[in-house]
PDB file of C-alpha atoms in Angstrom:
ATOM      1  CA  MET K   4    -138.398 -37.422 203.259  1.00 80.00           C
ATOM      2  CA  ILE K   5    -141.751 -37.412 201.824  1.00 84.00           C
ATOM      3  CA  LEU K   6    -142.710 -40.354 202.973  1.00 76.00           C
ATOM      4  CA  GLU K   7    -141.491 -39.675 206.436  1.00 81.00           C
ATOM      5  CA  ILE K   8    -143.680 -36.650 206.373  1.00 85.00           C
ATOM      6  CA  ILE K   9    -146.760 -38.787 205.804  1.00 78.00           C
ATOM      7  CA  TYR K  10    -146.159 -41.154 208.583  1.00 79.00           C
ATOM      8  CA  THR K  11    -145.804 -38.371 210.806  1.00 83.00           C
ATOM      9  CA  MET K  12    -149.289 -36.937 209.528  1.00 85.00           C
ATOM     10  CA  LEU K  13    -150.992 -40.346 209.546  1.00 81.00           C
ATOM     11  CA  GLY K  14    -150.115 -41.526 212.724  1.00 81.00           C
ATOM     12  CA  PRO K  15    -148.900 -45.166 214.114  1.00 79.00           C
ATOM     13  CA  TRP K  16    -150.436 -47.182 211.314  1.00 80.00           C
ATOM     14  CA  SER K  17    -149.554 -45.296 208.733  1.00 76.00           C
ATOM     15  CA  ARG K  18    -146.192 -46.763 208.101  1.00 80.00           C
ATOM     16  CA  THR K  19    -148.018 -50.417 207.582  1.00 85.00           C
ATOM     17  CA  PHE K  20    -150.781 -48.647 205.832  1.00 84.00           C
ATOM     18  CA  VAL K  21    -148.520 -46.833 202.900  1.00 82.00           C
ATOM     19  CA  ALA K  22    -146.015 -50.289 202.262  1.00 85.00           C
ATOM     20  CA  TRP K  23    -148.794 -52.653 202.163  1.00 89.00           C
ATOM     21  CA  THR K  24    -149.921 -49.992 199.429  1.00 89.00           C
ATOM     22  CA  ILE K  25    -146.735 -49.738 197.926  1.00 88.00           C
ATOM     23  CA  THR K  26    -145.954 -53.644 197.606  1.00 93.00           C
ATOM     24  CA  ASN K  27    -149.926 -54.398 196.919  1.00 92.00           C
ATOM     25  CA  PRO K  28    -150.880 -52.032 194.001  1.00 94.00           C
ATOM     26  CA  VAL K  29    -153.093 -54.861 191.966  1.00 96.00           C
ATOM     27  CA  PRO K  30    -156.437 -54.450 195.321  1.00 95.00           C
ATOM     28  CA  ILE K  31    -155.764 -50.969 194.936  1.00 93.00           C
ATOM     29  CA  GLY K  32    -155.781 -50.447 192.140  1.00 95.00           C
ATOM     30  CA  THR K  33    -158.987 -51.959 191.311  1.00 97.00           C
ATOM     31  CA  PHE K  34    -161.024 -50.739 194.112  1.00 94.00           C
ATOM     32  CA  PHE K  35    -159.868 -47.446 192.369  1.00 93.00           C
ATOM     33  CA  THR K  36    -160.833 -48.708 188.851  1.00 97.00           C
ATOM     34  CA  THR K  37    -164.603 -49.592 190.094  1.00 95.00           C
ATOM     35  CA  LEU K  38    -164.789 -46.693 191.721  1.00 91.00           C
ATOM     36  CA  LEU K  39    -164.654 -44.779 187.796  1.00 93.00           C
ATOM     37  CA  ALA K  40    -166.263 -47.247 186.546  1.00 94.00           C
ATOM     38  CA  PHE K  41    -169.196 -46.426 189.277  1.00 93.00           C
ATOM     39  CA  PHE K  42    -169.205 -43.221 188.460  1.00 93.00           C
ATOM     40  CA  ALA K  43    -168.618 -43.041 184.752  1.00 94.00           C
ATOM     41  CA  ALA K  44    -171.937 -45.517 184.969  1.00 95.00           C
ATOM     42  CA  GLY K  45    -174.002 -43.361 186.884  1.00 95.00           C
ATOM     43  CA  LYS K  46    -172.829 -40.243 184.843  1.00 95.00           C
ATOM     44  CA  TRP K  47    -174.051 -41.697 181.423  1.00 97.00           C
ATOM     45  CA  GLN K  48    -177.296 -42.895 183.243  1.00 96.00           C
ATOM     46  CA  LEU K  49    -177.854 -39.281 184.626  1.00 96.00           C
ATOM     47  CA  LYS K  50    -177.251 -37.477 181.476  1.00 97.00           C
ATOM     48  CA  ARG K  51    -179.357 -40.438 179.456  1.00 97.00           C
ATOM     49  CA  ILE K  52    -182.135 -39.502 182.317  1.00 97.00           C
ATOM     50  CA  GLU K  53    -181.630 -35.546 181.977  1.00 97.00           C
ATOM     51  CA  ASP K  54    -181.943 -36.056 177.624  1.00 97.00           C
ATOM     52  CA  ARG K  55    -185.470 -38.531 177.478  1.00 98.00           C
ATOM     53  CA  THR K  56    -186.585 -36.082 180.368  1.00 97.00           C
ATOM     54  CA  LYS K  57    -186.256 -32.865 178.170  1.00 97.00           C
ATOM     55  CA  SER K  58    -187.169 -34.822 174.925  1.00 97.00           C
ATOM     56  CA  MET K  59    -190.249 -36.407 177.255  1.00 97.00           C
ATOM     57  CA  VAL K  60    -191.111 -32.641 178.056  1.00 97.00           C
ATOM     58  CA  ILE K  61    -190.786 -31.283 175.280  1.00 97.00           C
ATOM     59  CA  GLU K  62    -193.443 -34.107 173.504  1.00 97.00           C
ATOM     60  CA  ALA K  63    -195.966 -33.128 176.259  1.00 96.00           C
ATOM     61  CA  GLY K  64    -195.872 -30.544 176.192  1.00 95.00           C
ATOM     62  CA  ARG K  65    -197.216 -30.140 172.433  1.00 95.00           C
ATOM     63  CA  GLU K  66    -199.858 -32.799 173.141  1.00 95.00           C
ATOM     64  CA  ALA K  67    -200.947 -31.063 176.030  1.00 93.00           C
ATOM     65  CA  LEU K  68    -201.135 -27.653 173.937  1.00 92.00           C
ATOM     66  CA  GLY K  69    -202.866 -29.410 171.451  1.00 92.00           C
ATOM     67  CA  GLU K  70    -205.737 -31.049 173.564  1.00 93.00           C
ATOM     68  CA  ASN K  71    -206.259 -27.809 176.018  1.00 92.00           C
ATOM     69  CA  PRO K  72    -204.326 -24.869 175.114  1.00 91.00           C
ATOM     70  CA  GLN K  73    -205.233 -23.303 178.637  1.00 92.00           C
ATOM     71  CA  ILE K  74    -203.519 -25.952 180.348  1.00 93.00           C
ATOM     72  CA  THR K  75    -200.340 -24.590 182.921  1.00 94.00           C
ATOM     73  CA  ALA K  76    -197.053 -26.181 183.691  1.00 94.00           C
ATOM     74  CA  LYS K  77    -198.456 -27.280 187.004  1.00 95.00           C
ATOM     75  CA  VAL K  78    -200.751 -29.271 185.608  1.00 95.00           C
ATOM     76  CA  LEU K  79    -198.552 -30.468 182.921  1.00 96.00           C
ATOM     77  CA  PHE K  80    -196.529 -31.616 185.749  1.00 97.00           C
ATOM     78  CA  GLU K  81    -198.639 -33.792 187.350  1.00 97.00           C
ATOM     79  CA  LYS K  82    -200.288 -35.649 184.099  1.00 96.00           C
ATOM     80  CA  LEU K  83    -196.650 -35.821 182.815  1.00 96.00           C
ATOM     81  CA  HIS K  84    -195.165 -37.311 186.664  1.00 97.00           C
ATOM     82  CA  PRO K  85    -196.373 -40.508 186.593  1.00 97.00           C
ATOM     83  CA  GLU K  86    -195.290 -41.381 182.685  1.00 97.00           C
ATOM     84  CA  TRP K  87    -191.519 -39.637 183.903  1.00 97.00           C
ATOM     85  CA  GLU K  88    -191.201 -42.065 187.357  1.00 97.00           C
ATOM     86  CA  LYS K  89    -191.591 -44.597 184.613  1.00 97.00           C
ATOM     87  CA  MET K  90    -189.362 -43.950 182.713  1.00 96.00           C
ATOM     88  CA  LEU K  91    -186.744 -43.518 185.254  1.00 96.00           C
ATOM     89  CA  ARG K  92    -187.144 -46.705 186.648  1.00 94.00           C
ATOM     90  CA  GLU K  93    -186.678 -47.773 182.843  1.00 94.00           C
ATOM     91  CA  THR K  94    -183.679 -46.062 181.926  1.00 91.00           C
ATOM     92  CA  ALA K  95    -181.441 -46.044 185.526  1.00 94.00           C
ATOM     93  CA  TRP K  96    -179.979 -48.387 188.446  1.00 96.00           C
ATOM     94  CA  PHE K  97    -178.470 -45.576 189.980  1.00 95.00           C
ATOM     95  CA  ILE K  98    -176.725 -41.610 189.900  1.00 94.00           C
ATOM     96  CA  PRO K  99    -174.266 -40.164 191.504  1.00 92.00           C
ATOM     97  CA  HIS K 100    -174.825 -38.648 194.557  1.00 89.00           C
ATOM     98  CA  ARG K 101    -174.297 -34.703 194.686  1.00 84.00           C
ATOM     99  CA  PHE K 102    -171.131 -34.759 195.666  1.00 85.00           C
ATOM    100  CA  GLU K 103    -170.283 -37.339 193.275  1.00 80.00           C
ATOM    101  CA  LEU K 104    -168.309 -39.681 195.672  1.00 81.00           C
ATOM    102  CA  TRP K 105    -171.201 -42.650 195.805  1.00 86.00           C
ATOM    103  CA  PRO K 106    -173.223 -43.816 193.399  1.00 91.00           C
ATOM    104  CA  ILE K 107    -177.445 -43.760 195.329  1.00 94.00           C
ATOM    105  CA  PRO K 108    -180.431 -45.431 193.694  1.00 95.00           C
ATOM    106  CA  ALA K 109    -181.989 -43.610 191.029  1.00 94.00           C
ATOM    107  CA  ALA K 110    -185.115 -42.963 192.942  1.00 95.00           C
ATOM    108  CA  PRO K 111    -187.672 -40.217 191.733  1.00 96.00           C
ATOM    109  CA  GLN K 112    -187.026 -38.049 194.530  1.00 96.00           C
ATOM    110  CA  ALA K 113    -183.137 -38.043 194.277  1.00 95.00           C
ATOM    111  CA  VAL K 114    -183.412 -37.552 190.063  1.00 96.00           C
ATOM    112  CA  SER K 115    -185.979 -35.701 190.776  1.00 95.00           C
ATOM    113  CA  GLU K 116    -183.578 -33.345 192.197  1.00 94.00           C
ATOM    114  CA  ARG K 117    -180.622 -33.878 190.937  1.00 94.00           C
ATOM    115  CA  ILE K 118    -181.599 -32.303 187.278  1.00 94.00           C
ATOM    116  CA  ASN K 119    -184.817 -30.006 188.884  1.00 94.00           C
ATOM    117  CA  PHE K 120    -187.007 -31.553 187.545  1.00 96.00           C
ATOM    118  CA  ASN K 121    -190.307 -28.977 188.981  1.00 95.00           C
ATOM    119  CA  SER K 122    -193.079 -27.438 186.999  1.00 94.00           C
ATOM    120  CA  ALA K 123    -191.052 -24.699 187.513  1.00 93.00           C
ATOM    121  CA  TRP K 124    -188.668 -25.969 185.485  1.00 94.00           C
ATOM    122  CA  LEU K 125    -191.385 -27.802 183.342  1.00 95.00           C
ATOM    123  CA  GLY K 126    -192.860 -24.192 182.231  1.00 93.00           C
ATOM    124  CA  GLU K 127    -189.262 -22.266 181.709  1.00 94.00           C
ATOM    125  CA  TYR K 128    -188.054 -24.921 179.796  1.00 94.00           C
ATOM    126  CA  LEU K 129    -191.683 -25.102 177.564  1.00 94.00           C
ATOM    127  CA  TRP K 130    -191.496 -21.547 176.815  1.00 92.00           C
ATOM    128  CA  GLU K 131    -187.399 -21.535 175.989  1.00 92.00           C
ATOM    129  CA  ASN K 132    -187.824 -23.876 173.529  1.00 93.00           C
ATOM    130  CA  GLY K 133    -191.228 -22.315 171.555  1.00 92.00           C
ATOM    131  CA  ILE K 134    -193.478 -23.557 173.525  1.00 91.00           C
ATOM    132  CA  LYS K 135    -195.582 -20.870 175.591  1.00 90.00           C
ATOM    133  CA  ILE K 136    -197.471 -22.175 178.215  1.00 91.00           C
ATOM    134  CA  ARG K 137    -199.222 -20.807 181.235  1.00 88.00           C
ATOM    135  CA  GLY K 138    -197.091 -20.211 184.389  1.00 82.00           C
ATOM    136  CA  GLY K 139    -193.858 -21.081 182.399  1.00 78.00           C
ATOM    137  CA  LYS K 140    -192.533 -17.952 181.237  1.00 79.00           C
ATOM    138  CA  PRO K 141    -188.884 -16.995 182.797  1.00 77.00           C
ATOM    139  CA  LYS K 142    -188.323 -15.186 185.241  1.00 75.00           C
ATOM    140  CA  LYS K 143    -186.164 -12.454 184.368  1.00 71.00           C
ATOM    141  CA  LYS K 144    -182.726 -11.772 185.454  1.00 62.00           C
ATOM    142  CA  SER K 145    -181.416  -9.003 187.499  1.00 49.00           C
ATOM    143  CA  LYS K 146    -178.077  -7.419 185.974  1.00 54.00           C
ATOM    144  CA  GLN K 147    -176.615  -8.075 189.473  1.00 52.00           C
ATOM    145  CA  GLU K 148    -176.804 -11.677 188.736  1.00 45.00           C
TER     146      GLU K 148
END
């Protein structure tokens, strides 16, 4: 009964395809296992990038404030970005796409969009961790949010 409904919904080739998948579970299982492995590896690499980025930002923020107490978040971001790109190339090969259905190369632009790595985030993150940097004070959230 349920298979007949599925056959009707999927069209004329559905009977052949569904019958093939039922009689050959190994290729289907292999495909989904491989997809799951790529998904898990991409999530792990993205988490590792986030952790390393946060520790790099804290360390660079402390050093920069020691050298120049008037440094701004934007200047620190521009100073830190080449080091971050180098770390990125050494840390990850791919990350999940924003829909998390397939992997994409861990290019600096894609990763920075995915983890929201920009000068505003850098300043706010440093401020939240007790490193008061110019241009980093978090924006106050309204009660409606």
